Each structure stands twice: as structure tokens, then as C-alpha cells.
mmCIF file of N, CA and C in Angstrom:
data_model
loop_
_atom_site.group_PDB
_atom_site.id
_atom_site.type_symbol
_atom_site.label_atom_id
_atom_site.label_comp_id
_atom_site.label_asym_id
_atom_site.label_seq_id
_atom_site.Cartn_x
_atom_site.Cartn_y
_atom_site.Cartn_z
ATOM 1 N N UNK P 1 -37.558 4.918 21.143
ATOM 2 C CA UNK P 1 -36.203 5.320 21.489
ATOM 3 C C UNK P 1 -35.231 5.022 20.339
ATOM 4 N N UNK P 2 -35.384 3.836 19.722
ATOM 5 C CA UNK P 2 -34.511 3.473 18.617
ATOM 6 C C UNK P 2 -34.681 4.444 17.449
ATOM 7 N N UNK P 3 -35.918 4.869 17.202
ATOM 8 C CA UNK P 3 -36.188 5.816 16.120
ATOM 9 C C UNK P 3 -35.506 7.153 16.387
ATOM 10 N N UNK P 4 -35.479 7.571 17.638
ATOM 11 C CA UNK P 4 -34.825 8.839 18.007
ATOM 12 C C UNK P 4 -33.325 8.741 17.743
ATOM 13 N N UNK P 5 -32.716 7.612 18.100
ATOM 14 C CA UNK P 5 -31.280 7.435 17.870
ATOM 15 C C UNK P 5 -30.959 7.423 16.378
ATOM 16 N N UNK P 6 -31.791 6.774 15.594
ATOM 17 C CA UNK P 6 -31.586 6.748 14.144
ATOM 18 C C UNK P 6 -31.706 8.156 13.577
ATOM 19 N N UNK P 7 -32.704 8.906 14.028
ATOM 20 C CA UNK P 7 -32.890 10.283 13.566
ATOM 21 C C UNK P 7 -31.683 11.148 13.934
ATOM 22 N N UNK P 8 -31.179 10.999 15.153
ATOM 23 C CA UNK P 8 -29.990 11.762 15.570
ATOM 24 C C UNK P 8 -28.780 11.403 14.708
ATOM 25 N N UNK P 9 -28.627 10.132 14.375
ATOM 26 C CA UNK P 9 -27.508 9.715 13.515
ATOM 27 C C UNK P 9 -27.637 10.334 12.132
ATOM 28 N N UNK P 10 -28.839 10.354 11.578
ATOM 29 C CA UNK P 10 -29.064 10.955 10.257
ATOM 30 C C UNK P 10 -28.763 12.448 10.296
ATOM 31 N N UNK P 11 -29.196 13.129 11.341
ATOM 32 C CA UNK P 11 -28.928 14.564 11.472
ATOM 33 C C UNK P 11 -27.426 14.811 11.589
ATOM 34 N N UNK P 12 -26.717 13.979 12.361
ATOM 35 C CA UNK P 12 -25.267 14.144 12.525
ATOM 36 C C UNK P 12 -24.545 14.002 11.200
ATOM 37 N N UNK P 13 -24.933 13.004 10.400
ATOM 38 C CA UNK P 13 -24.308 12.797 9.100
ATOM 39 C C UNK P 13 -24.619 13.959 8.169
ATOM 40 N N UNK P 14 -25.855 14.444 8.205
ATOM 41 C CA UNK P 14 -26.275 15.540 7.332
ATOM 42 C C UNK P 14 -25.479 16.812 7.604
ATOM 43 N N UNK P 15 -25.160 17.080 8.870
ATOM 44 C CA UNK P 15 -24.500 18.329 9.224
ATOM 45 C C UNK P 15 -23.005 18.176 9.512
ATOM 46 N N UNK P 16 -22.415 17.029 9.185
ATOM 47 C CA UNK P 16 -20.980 16.842 9.382
ATOM 48 C C UNK P 16 -20.220 17.757 8.434
ATOM 49 N N UNK P 17 -19.107 18.294 8.925
ATOM 50 C CA UNK P 17 -18.259 19.136 8.074
ATOM 51 C C UNK P 17 -17.756 18.291 6.905
ATOM 52 N N UNK P 18 -17.554 18.894 5.745
ATOM 53 C CA UNK P 18 -17.109 18.117 4.587
ATOM 54 C C UNK P 18 -15.678 17.604 4.766
ATOM 55 N N UNK P 19 -15.395 16.474 4.137
ATOM 56 C CA UNK P 19 -14.044 15.932 4.084
ATOM 57 C C UNK P 19 -13.203 16.888 3.250
ATOM 58 N N UNK P 20 -12.002 17.218 3.733
ATOM 59 C CA UNK P 20 -11.114 18.135 3.011
ATOM 60 C C UNK P 20 -9.733 17.527 2.904
ATOM 61 N N UNK P 21 -9.028 17.853 1.826
ATOM 62 C CA UNK P 21 -7.660 17.376 1.642
ATOM 63 C C UNK P 21 -6.855 18.410 0.881
ATOM 64 N N UNK P 22 -5.534 18.316 1.033
ATOM 65 C CA UNK P 22 -4.625 19.139 0.240
ATOM 66 C C UNK P 22 -3.268 18.462 0.188
ATOM 67 N N UNK P 23 -2.551 18.732 -0.897
ATOM 68 C CA UNK P 23 -1.196 18.222 -1.032
ATOM 69 C C UNK P 23 -0.262 19.030 -0.150
ATOM 70 N N UNK P 24 0.746 18.369 0.391
ATOM 71 C CA UNK P 24 1.796 19.068 1.121
ATOM 72 C C UNK P 24 2.605 19.882 0.108
ATOM 73 N N UNK P 25 3.261 20.964 0.549
ATOM 74 C CA UNK P 25 4.111 21.724 -0.373
ATOM 75 C C UNK P 25 5.220 20.833 -0.947
ATOM 76 N N UNK P 26 5.581 21.070 -2.190
ATOM 77 C CA UNK P 26 6.624 20.290 -2.848
ATOM 78 C C UNK P 26 6.048 19.441 -3.957
ATOM 79 N N UNK P 27 6.900 18.703 -4.622
ATOM 80 C CA UNK P 27 6.447 17.908 -5.769
ATOM 81 C C UNK P 27 6.156 16.470 -5.359
ATOM 82 N N UNK P 28 5.218 15.868 -6.057
ATOM 83 C CA UNK P 28 4.807 14.487 -5.846
ATOM 84 C C UNK P 28 4.872 13.749 -7.182
ATOM 85 N N UNK P 29 5.233 12.475 -7.145
ATOM 86 C CA UNK P 29 5.212 11.661 -8.352
ATOM 87 C C UNK P 29 3.849 11.025 -8.575
ATOM 88 N N UNK P 30 2.942 11.182 -7.610
ATOM 89 C CA UNK P 30 1.551 10.758 -7.754
ATOM 90 C C UNK P 30 0.700 12.014 -7.650
ATOM 91 N N UNK P 31 -0.042 12.325 -8.711
ATOM 92 C CA UNK P 31 -0.888 13.526 -8.747
ATOM 93 C C UNK P 31 -2.348 13.124 -8.577
ATOM 94 N N UNK P 32 -2.948 13.423 -7.409
ATOM 95 C CA UNK P 32 -4.337 13.020 -7.175
ATOM 96 C C UNK P 32 -5.333 13.855 -7.971
ATOM 97 N N UNK P 33 -6.387 13.187 -8.431
ATOM 98 C CA UNK P 33 -7.506 13.880 -9.056
ATOM 99 C C UNK P 33 -8.740 13.815 -8.166
ATOM 100 N N UNK P 34 -8.784 12.825 -7.257
ATOM 101 C CA UNK P 34 -9.916 12.680 -6.346
ATOM 102 C C UNK P 34 -9.452 11.987 -5.073
ATOM 103 N N UNK P 35 -9.937 12.472 -3.934
ATOM 104 C CA UNK P 35 -9.600 11.878 -2.643
ATOM 105 C C UNK P 35 -10.892 11.752 -1.838
ATOM 106 N N UNK P 36 -11.171 10.556 -1.325
ATOM 107 C CA UNK P 36 -12.356 10.337 -0.501
ATOM 108 C C UNK P 36 -11.990 9.511 0.719
ATOM 109 N N UNK P 37 -12.847 9.580 1.732
ATOM 110 C CA UNK P 37 -12.724 8.752 2.927
ATOM 111 C C UNK P 37 -14.040 7.999 3.068
ATOM 112 N N UNK P 38 -13.945 6.664 3.179
ATOM 113 C CA UNK P 38 -15.129 5.819 3.275
ATOM 114 C C UNK P 38 -15.009 4.948 4.518
ATOM 115 N N UNK P 39 -16.012 4.906 5.408
ATOM 116 C CA UNK P 39 -17.229 5.714 5.347
ATOM 117 C C UNK P 39 -16.947 7.137 5.807
ATOM 118 N N UNK P 40 -17.824 8.016 5.462
ATOM 119 C CA UNK P 40 -17.724 9.389 5.932
ATOM 120 C C UNK P 40 -19.081 9.857 6.401
ATOM 121 N N UNK P 41 -19.174 10.405 7.602
ATOM 122 C CA UNK P 41 -18.125 10.562 8.613
ATOM 123 C C UNK P 41 -17.634 9.208 9.149
ATOM 124 N N UNK P 42 -16.439 9.235 9.741
ATOM 125 C CA UNK P 42 -15.835 8.029 10.289
ATOM 126 C C UNK P 42 -16.472 7.695 11.643
ATOM 127 N N UNK P 43 -16.336 6.434 12.033
ATOM 128 C CA UNK P 43 -16.928 5.964 13.281
ATOM 129 C C UNK P 43 -15.857 5.397 14.201
ATOM 130 N N UNK P 44 -15.880 5.755 15.486
ATOM 131 C CA UNK P 44 -14.890 5.220 16.440
ATOM 132 C C UNK P 44 -14.936 3.692 16.483
ATOM 133 N N UNK P 45 -13.759 3.077 16.539
ATOM 134 C CA UNK P 45 -13.660 1.634 16.624
ATOM 135 C C UNK P 45 -13.843 0.918 15.299
ATOM 136 N N UNK P 46 -14.015 1.650 14.223
ATOM 137 C CA UNK P 46 -14.228 1.059 12.902
ATOM 138 C C UNK P 46 -13.105 1.487 11.949
ATOM 139 N N UNK P 47 -12.952 0.728 10.888
ATOM 140 C CA UNK P 47 -11.980 1.092 9.859
ATOM 141 C C UNK P 47 -12.542 2.180 8.956
ATOM 142 N N UNK P 48 -11.665 3.047 8.510
ATOM 143 C CA UNK P 48 -11.954 4.025 7.464
ATOM 144 C C UNK P 48 -10.892 3.819 6.392
ATOM 145 N N UNK P 49 -11.265 4.066 5.138
ATOM 146 C CA UNK P 49 -10.323 3.871 4.038
ATOM 147 C C UNK P 49 -10.194 5.147 3.229
ATOM 148 N N UNK P 50 -8.965 5.588 3.090
ATOM 149 C CA UNK P 50 -8.627 6.735 2.263
ATOM 150 C C UNK P 50 -8.402 6.230 0.842
ATOM 151 N N UNK P 51 -9.165 6.750 -0.121
ATOM 152 C CA UNK P 51 -9.022 6.396 -1.535
ATOM 153 C C UNK P 51 -8.480 7.619 -2.266
ATOM 154 N N UNK P 52 -7.323 7.473 -2.883
ATOM 155 C CA UNK P 52 -6.700 8.585 -3.610
ATOM 156 C C UNK P 52 -6.507 8.123 -5.058
ATOM 157 N N UNK P 53 -7.287 8.687 -5.953
ATOM 158 C CA UNK P 53 -7.214 8.325 -7.358
ATOM 159 C C UNK P 53 -6.418 9.385 -8.100
ATOM 160 N N UNK P 54 -5.545 8.958 -8.995
ATOM 161 C CA UNK P 54 -4.755 9.927 -9.735
ATOM 162 C C UNK P 54 -3.786 9.268 -10.691
ATOM 163 N N UNK P 55 -2.741 10.016 -11.028
ATOM 164 C CA UNK P 55 -1.773 9.566 -12.017
ATOM 165 C C UNK P 55 -0.385 9.419 -11.401
ATOM 166 N N UNK P 56 0.183 8.250 -11.583
ATOM 167 C CA UNK P 56 1.545 7.939 -11.157
ATOM 168 C C UNK P 56 2.456 8.204 -12.349
ATOM 169 N N UNK P 57 3.472 9.066 -12.169
ATOM 170 C CA UNK P 57 4.301 9.449 -13.313
ATOM 171 C C UNK P 57 5.599 8.653 -13.449
ATOM 172 N N UNK P 58 5.818 7.658 -12.577
ATOM 173 C CA UNK P 58 7.031 6.848 -12.651
ATOM 174 C C UNK P 58 6.732 5.483 -12.047
ATOM 175 N N UNK P 59 7.565 4.510 -12.319
ATOM 176 C CA UNK P 59 7.350 3.179 -11.758
ATOM 177 C C UNK P 59 7.732 3.160 -10.274
ATOM 178 N N UNK P 60 7.108 2.241 -9.532
ATOM 179 C CA UNK P 60 7.376 2.081 -8.101
ATOM 180 C C UNK P 60 7.834 0.645 -7.867
ATOM 181 N N UNK P 61 9.049 0.507 -7.298
ATOM 182 C CA UNK P 61 9.594 -0.804 -6.972
ATOM 183 C C UNK P 61 9.698 -1.038 -5.469
ATOM 184 N N UNK P 62 9.445 -0.016 -4.677
ATOM 185 C CA UNK P 62 9.547 -0.137 -3.224
ATOM 186 C C UNK P 62 9.385 1.231 -2.597
ATOM 187 N N UNK P 63 9.692 1.328 -1.314
ATOM 188 C CA UNK P 63 9.582 2.583 -0.586
ATOM 189 C C UNK P 63 8.899 2.362 0.749
ATOM 190 N N UNK P 64 8.561 3.455 1.403
ATOM 191 C CA UNK P 64 7.942 3.378 2.728
ATOM 192 C C UNK P 64 6.857 4.443 2.848
ATOM 193 N N UNK P 65 5.832 4.157 3.648
ATOM 194 C CA UNK P 65 4.771 5.128 3.906
ATOM 195 C C UNK P 65 4.540 5.253 5.402
ATOM 196 N N UNK P 66 4.015 6.419 5.799
ATOM 197 C CA UNK P 66 3.606 6.683 7.175
ATOM 198 C C UNK P 66 2.286 7.436 7.135
ATOM 199 N N UNK P 67 1.337 7.006 7.945
ATOM 200 C CA UNK P 67 0.055 7.700 8.086
ATOM 201 C C UNK P 67 -0.114 8.058 9.560
ATOM 202 N N UNK P 68 -0.294 9.341 9.841
ATOM 203 C CA UNK P 68 -0.446 9.812 11.219
ATOM 204 C C UNK P 68 -1.773 10.525 11.368
ATOM 205 N N UNK P 69 -2.500 10.193 12.431
ATOM 206 C CA UNK P 69 -3.744 10.883 12.778
ATOM 207 C C UNK P 69 -3.471 11.832 13.930
ATOM 208 N N UNK P 70 -4.092 13.007 13.868
ATOM 209 C CA UNK P 70 -3.919 14.038 14.891
ATOM 210 C C UNK P 70 -5.272 14.471 15.420
ATOM 211 N N UNK P 71 -5.303 14.743 16.726
ATOM 212 C CA UNK P 71 -6.463 15.367 17.354
ATOM 213 C C UNK P 71 -5.932 16.597 18.081
ATOM 214 N N UNK P 72 -6.430 17.765 17.703
ATOM 215 C CA UNK P 72 -5.947 19.029 18.282
ATOM 216 C C UNK P 72 -4.434 19.154 18.172
ATOM 217 N N UNK P 73 -3.891 18.831 17.004
ATOM 218 C CA UNK P 73 -2.453 18.924 16.688
ATOM 219 C C UNK P 73 -1.567 17.971 17.489
ATOM 220 N N UNK P 74 -2.156 16.989 18.154
ATOM 221 C CA UNK P 74 -1.395 15.988 18.902
ATOM 222 C C UNK P 74 -1.531 14.655 18.163
ATOM 223 N N UNK P 75 -0.399 14.040 17.836
ATOM 224 C CA UNK P 75 -0.432 12.749 17.153
ATOM 225 C C UNK P 75 -1.053 11.705 18.074
ATOM 226 N N UNK P 76 -2.080 11.003 17.580
ATOM 227 C CA UNK P 76 -2.744 9.982 18.394
ATOM 228 C C UNK P 76 -2.559 8.579 17.822
ATOM 229 N N UNK P 77 -2.117 8.485 16.563
ATOM 230 C CA UNK P 77 -1.914 7.174 15.955
ATOM 231 C C UNK P 77 -0.991 7.312 14.747
ATOM 232 N N UNK P 78 0.020 6.451 14.678
ATOM 233 C CA UNK P 78 0.916 6.423 13.529
ATOM 234 C C UNK P 78 1.064 4.975 13.077
ATOM 235 N N UNK P 79 0.878 4.758 11.785
ATOM 236 C CA UNK P 79 1.101 3.445 11.184
ATOM 237 C C UNK P 79 2.041 3.622 10.003
ATOM 238 N N UNK P 80 2.748 2.563 9.646
ATOM 239 C CA UNK P 80 3.668 2.657 8.516
ATOM 240 C C UNK P 80 3.816 1.304 7.847
ATOM 241 N N UNK P 81 4.398 1.323 6.665
ATOM 242 C CA UNK P 81 4.589 0.079 5.933
ATOM 243 C C UNK P 81 5.312 0.307 4.624
ATOM 244 N N UNK P 82 5.255 -0.698 3.761
ATOM 245 C CA UNK P 82 5.919 -0.675 2.462
ATOM 246 C C UNK P 82 5.001 -0.027 1.429
ATOM 247 N N UNK P 83 5.542 0.883 0.633
ATOM 248 C CA UNK P 83 4.763 1.598 -0.371
ATOM 249 C C UNK P 83 4.068 0.644 -1.342
ATOM 250 N N UNK P 84 4.639 -0.504 -1.603
ATOM 251 C CA UNK P 84 4.016 -1.455 -2.528
ATOM 252 C C UNK P 84 2.626 -1.872 -2.055
ATOM 253 N N UNK P 85 2.359 -1.798 -0.756
ATOM 254 C CA UNK P 85 1.044 -2.184 -0.232
ATOM 255 C C UNK P 85 -0.004 -1.080 -0.394
ATOM 256 N N UNK P 86 0.396 0.123 -0.786
ATOM 257 C CA UNK P 86 -0.544 1.245 -0.911
ATOM 258 C C UNK P 86 -1.278 1.298 -2.247
ATOM 259 N N UNK P 87 -0.643 0.887 -3.306
ATOM 260 C CA UNK P 87 -1.208 1.063 -4.643
ATOM 261 C C UNK P 87 -2.094 -0.138 -4.959
ATOM 262 N N UNK P 88 -3.403 0.114 -5.060
ATOM 263 C CA UNK P 88 -4.383 -0.950 -5.256
ATOM 264 C C UNK P 88 -4.172 -1.671 -6.586
ATOM 265 N N UNK P 89 -4.223 -3.003 -6.530
ATOM 266 C CA UNK P 89 -4.153 -3.849 -7.732
ATOM 267 C C UNK P 89 -2.912 -3.608 -8.587
ATOM 268 N N UNK P 90 -1.811 -3.227 -7.942
ATOM 269 C CA UNK P 90 -0.587 -2.971 -8.699
ATOM 270 C C UNK P 90 0.623 -3.326 -7.832
ATOM 271 N N UNK P 91 0.903 -4.626 -7.710
ATOM 272 C CA UNK P 91 2.059 -5.007 -6.891
ATOM 273 C C UNK P 91 3.351 -4.499 -7.518
ATOM 274 N N UNK P 92 4.344 -4.315 -6.706
ATOM 275 C CA UNK P 92 5.625 -3.833 -7.229
ATOM 276 C C UNK P 92 6.255 -4.904 -8.106
ATOM 277 N N UNK P 93 6.764 -4.563 -9.148
ATOM 278 C CA UNK P 93 7.011 -3.279 -9.741
ATOM 279 C C UNK P 93 5.717 -2.745 -10.382
ATOM 280 N N UNK P 94 5.322 -1.548 -9.981
ATOM 281 C CA UNK P 94 4.084 -0.944 -10.459
ATOM 282 C C UNK P 94 4.436 0.141 -11.481
ATOM 283 N N UNK P 95 4.000 -0.021 -12.736
ATOM 284 C CA UNK P 95 4.345 0.969 -13.762
ATOM 285 C C UNK P 95 3.540 2.257 -13.622
ATOM 286 N N UNK P 96 4.015 3.298 -14.266
ATOM 287 C CA UNK P 96 3.311 4.583 -14.295
ATOM 288 C C UNK P 96 1.939 4.392 -14.919
ATOM 289 N N UNK P 97 1.010 5.289 -14.568
ATOM 290 C CA UNK P 97 -0.332 5.229 -15.142
ATOM 291 C C UNK P 97 -1.381 5.692 -14.156
ATOM 292 N N UNK P 98 -2.644 5.508 -14.538
ATOM 293 C CA UNK P 98 -3.773 5.873 -13.674
ATOM 294 C C UNK P 98 -3.863 4.825 -12.560
ATOM 295 N N UNK P 99 -3.813 5.269 -11.307
ATOM 296 C CA UNK P 99 -3.752 4.356 -10.171
ATOM 297 C C UNK P 99 -4.635 4.870 -9.031
ATOM 298 N N UNK P 100 -4.867 3.977 -8.054
ATOM 299 C CA UNK P 100 -5.560 4.345 -6.820
ATOM 300 C C UNK P 100 -4.714 3.911 -5.639
ATOM 301 N N UNK P 101 -4.450 4.842 -4.757
ATOM 302 C CA UNK P 101 -3.796 4.552 -3.482
ATOM 303 C C UNK P 101 -4.913 4.314 -2.477
ATOM 304 N N UNK P 102 -4.809 3.229 -1.710
ATOM 305 C CA UNK P 102 -5.802 2.929 -0.682
ATOM 306 C C UNK P 102 -5.086 2.687 0.635
ATOM 307 N N UNK P 103 -5.529 3.393 1.655
ATOM 308 C CA UNK P 103 -4.961 3.201 2.998
ATOM 309 C C UNK P 103 -6.100 3.094 3.991
ATOM 310 N N UNK P 104 -6.250 1.927 4.602
ATOM 311 C CA UNK P 104 -7.261 1.722 5.640
ATOM 312 C C UNK P 104 -6.612 1.877 7.005
ATOM 313 N N UNK P 105 -7.355 2.446 7.920
ATOM 314 C CA UNK P 105 -6.870 2.599 9.291
ATOM 315 C C UNK P 105 -8.062 2.561 10.227
ATOM 316 N N UNK P 106 -7.809 2.150 11.459
ATOM 317 C CA UNK P 106 -8.893 2.066 12.430
ATOM 318 C C UNK P 106 -8.977 3.390 13.196
ATOM 319 N N UNK P 107 -10.191 3.847 13.387
ATOM 320 C CA UNK P 107 -10.417 5.054 14.192
ATOM 321 C C UNK P 107 -10.422 4.598 15.651
ATOM 322 N N UNK P 108 -9.557 5.173 16.504
ATOM 323 C CA UNK P 108 -9.529 4.734 17.901
ATOM 324 C C UNK P 108 -10.923 4.769 18.535
ATOM 325 N N UNK P 109 -11.259 3.704 19.256
ATOM 326 C CA UNK P 109 -12.608 3.566 19.807
ATOM 327 C C UNK P 109 -12.885 4.524 20.961
ATOM 328 N N UNK P 110 -11.859 5.091 21.545
ATOM 329 C CA UNK P 110 -12.046 5.968 22.701
ATOM 330 C C UNK P 110 -12.239 7.440 22.330
ATOM 331 N N UNK P 111 -12.238 7.739 21.035
ATOM 332 C CA UNK P 111 -12.344 9.136 20.610
ATOM 333 C C UNK P 111 -13.760 9.671 20.765
ATOM 334 N N UNK P 112 -13.876 10.899 21.267
ATOM 335 C CA UNK P 112 -15.182 11.545 21.243
ATOM 336 C C UNK P 112 -15.467 12.055 19.829
ATOM 337 N N UNK P 113 -16.714 12.383 19.564
ATOM 338 C CA UNK P 113 -17.061 12.958 18.261
ATOM 339 C C UNK P 113 -16.276 14.245 18.066
ATOM 340 N N UNK P 114 -15.861 14.504 16.839
ATOM 341 C CA UNK P 114 -15.116 15.726 16.557
ATOM 342 C C UNK P 114 -14.317 15.619 15.281
ATOM 343 N N UNK P 115 -13.341 16.499 15.158
ATOM 344 C CA UNK P 115 -12.528 16.611 13.949
ATOM 345 C C UNK P 115 -11.151 16.007 14.168
ATOM 346 N N UNK P 116 -10.712 15.227 13.198
ATOM 347 C CA UNK P 116 -9.349 14.698 13.181
ATOM 348 C C UNK P 116 -8.677 15.165 11.909
ATOM 349 N N UNK P 117 -7.358 15.236 11.946
ATOM 350 C CA UNK P 117 -6.582 15.480 10.742
ATOM 351 C C UNK P 117 -5.635 14.305 10.549
ATOM 352 N N UNK P 118 -5.211 14.117 9.330
ATOM 353 C CA UNK P 118 -4.278 13.047 9.025
ATOM 354 C C UNK P 118 -3.234 13.535 8.049
ATOM 355 N N UNK P 119 -2.145 12.801 8.002
ATOM 356 C CA UNK P 119 -1.073 13.095 7.048
ATOM 357 C C UNK P 119 -0.524 11.767 6.553
ATOM 358 N N UNK P 120 -0.633 11.548 5.251
ATOM 359 C CA UNK P 120 -0.087 10.355 4.612
ATOM 360 C C UNK P 120 1.106 10.784 3.772
ATOM 361 N N UNK P 121 2.257 10.191 4.074
ATOM 362 C CA UNK P 121 3.478 10.458 3.321
ATOM 363 C C UNK P 121 4.019 9.131 2.812
ATOM 364 N N UNK P 122 4.402 9.099 1.540
ATOM 365 C CA UNK P 122 4.972 7.877 0.970
ATOM 366 C C UNK P 122 6.156 8.219 0.087
ATOM 367 N N UNK P 123 7.225 7.464 0.261
ATOM 368 C CA UNK P 123 8.393 7.587 -0.606
ATOM 369 C C UNK P 123 8.395 6.386 -1.542
ATOM 370 N N UNK P 124 9.204 6.455 -2.586
ATOM 371 C CA UNK P 124 9.311 5.323 -3.504
ATOM 372 C C UNK P 124 10.721 5.172 -4.014
ATOM 373 N N UNK P 125 11.003 3.967 -4.476
ATOM 374 C CA UNK P 125 12.285 3.629 -5.085
ATOM 375 C C UNK P 125 12.009 2.962 -6.430
ATOM 376 N N UNK P 126 12.939 3.144 -7.349
ATOM 377 C CA UNK P 126 12.965 2.361 -8.590
ATOM 378 C C UNK P 126 14.408 2.331 -9.078
ATOM 379 N N UNK P 127 14.626 1.924 -10.305
ATOM 380 C CA UNK P 127 16.010 1.797 -10.800
ATOM 381 C C UNK P 127 16.751 3.128 -10.833
ATOM 382 N N UNK P 128 16.030 4.238 -10.998
ATOM 383 C CA UNK P 128 16.659 5.550 -11.140
ATOM 384 C C UNK P 128 16.580 6.419 -9.890
ATOM 385 N N UNK P 129 15.586 6.182 -9.049
ATOM 386 C CA UNK P 129 15.316 7.071 -7.912
ATOM 387 C C UNK P 129 15.283 6.247 -6.625
ATOM 388 N N UNK P 130 15.908 6.781 -5.572
ATOM 389 C CA UNK P 130 15.842 6.146 -4.259
ATOM 390 C C UNK P 130 15.328 7.183 -3.268
ATOM 391 N N UNK P 131 14.202 6.900 -2.641
ATOM 392 C CA UNK P 131 13.660 7.807 -1.640
ATOM 393 C C UNK P 131 12.918 9.002 -2.206
ATOM 394 N N UNK P 132 12.468 8.910 -3.455
ATOM 395 C CA UNK P 132 11.683 10.003 -4.032
ATOM 396 C C UNK P 132 10.325 10.109 -3.351
ATOM 397 N N UNK P 133 9.729 11.296 -3.380
ATOM 398 C CA UNK P 133 8.425 11.464 -2.750
ATOM 399 C C UNK P 133 7.329 11.031 -3.715
ATOM 400 N N UNK P 134 6.619 9.987 -3.328
ATOM 401 C CA UNK P 134 5.481 9.532 -4.112
ATOM 402 C C UNK P 134 4.307 10.483 -3.890
ATOM 403 N N UNK P 135 3.957 10.702 -2.616
ATOM 404 C CA UNK P 135 2.853 11.593 -2.279
ATOM 405 C C UNK P 135 2.976 12.034 -0.829
ATOM 406 N N UNK P 136 2.488 13.227 -0.584
ATOM 407 C CA UNK P 136 2.298 13.732 0.775
ATOM 408 C C UNK P 136 0.983 14.496 0.737
ATOM 409 N N UNK P 137 0.041 14.063 1.560
ATOM 410 C CA UNK P 137 -1.286 14.664 1.572
ATOM 411 C C UNK P 137 -1.756 14.823 3.018
ATOM 412 N N UNK P 138 -2.421 15.927 3.300
ATOM 413 C CA UNK P 138 -3.060 16.116 4.594
ATOM 414 C C UNK P 138 -4.573 16.101 4.365
ATOM 415 N N UNK P 139 -5.297 15.633 5.349
ATOM 416 C CA UNK P 139 -6.747 15.529 5.224
ATOM 417 C C UNK P 139 -7.412 15.778 6.571
ATOM 418 N N UNK P 140 -8.624 16.314 6.519
ATOM 419 C CA UNK P 140 -9.396 16.637 7.713
ATOM 420 C C UNK P 140 -10.763 15.969 7.586
ATOM 421 N N UNK P 141 -11.200 15.334 8.672
ATOM 422 C CA UNK P 141 -12.456 14.596 8.621
ATOM 423 C C UNK P 141 -13.145 14.575 9.982
ATOM 424 N N UNK P 142 -14.412 14.220 9.944
ATOM 425 C CA UNK P 142 -15.232 14.166 11.147
ATOM 426 C C UNK P 142 -15.367 12.730 11.644
ATOM 427 N N UNK P 143 -15.402 12.597 12.972
ATOM 428 C CA UNK P 143 -15.700 11.328 13.628
ATOM 429 C C UNK P 143 -17.002 11.541 14.392
ATOM 430 N N UNK P 144 -17.949 10.628 14.206
ATOM 431 C CA UNK P 144 -19.230 10.736 14.937
ATOM 432 C C UNK P 144 -19.123 10.124 16.306
#
């Protein structure tokens, strides 16, 4: 029986729809070159981490972010915080350069297997800009 469950899990992972992402319309001060979700596919009741690697074109001294998960276009989870917590290994003041944005979130444990979408939006502040858009990205992923 355990072997059958393992085989079913392997088949589910093999045939899961690919992770997809796109930038929201408009300009961003963070230009992604690669976006991944780990683990993929995501698992109910477990954390998943969005890794966005790219180039930051200005310094970040503060700001705010919001990450919303949707199931069938209905918001099921929203989290938010300070933009300084998003940029890995670069506490504010974070200078321009090659950076990685990391956002971990828990997949609700009550979700059935299927497709979720997400939207991560982050603003930033520095000496010259207040409330500028750091990044806005939408992403689609599978939950087993």
C-alpha cells in the first residue's frame, strides 16, 4: 500500500502543470531574471517559498509588501509586511545590484489539490522616492 501511495505521488509531481509567472503591467524597480517556487508542486499545510532573482535598479530604505493567494479568483490568504524583509541578505538600506527576493508562505491545510494563483506587490522608499513600485508579479502553481 505504501508503495502505491509513493507511486501516485511521483505520478502527480510528474504531471503537475508548470509553475508560471508574469510581471504586472507597469514599471518595476526590480527586474526579475528567474522566478521559482520551492517546493513545487506545493503541499497543503506546508511552507512554500517564492524566489525571485534579478536586478534592483535603486536603493531600498523601506516600503511595504502584500502577497495574496487566490483560488478560483477568490482571495483565500493575504499577508503583508515591510519590504526590507523581502530582499535576501540585504537589510535596509539595500543598495542597487543583483538581488533575490524571497517570500515564504504557508499553503492552507484545508485546500484540495488544484491550481492557485498569487500576486506579490511591493513598494519601496528611499531618499528620492516614496511609495515607488519595487515589483508586482503574478504567479500560478499547483497544490497536491
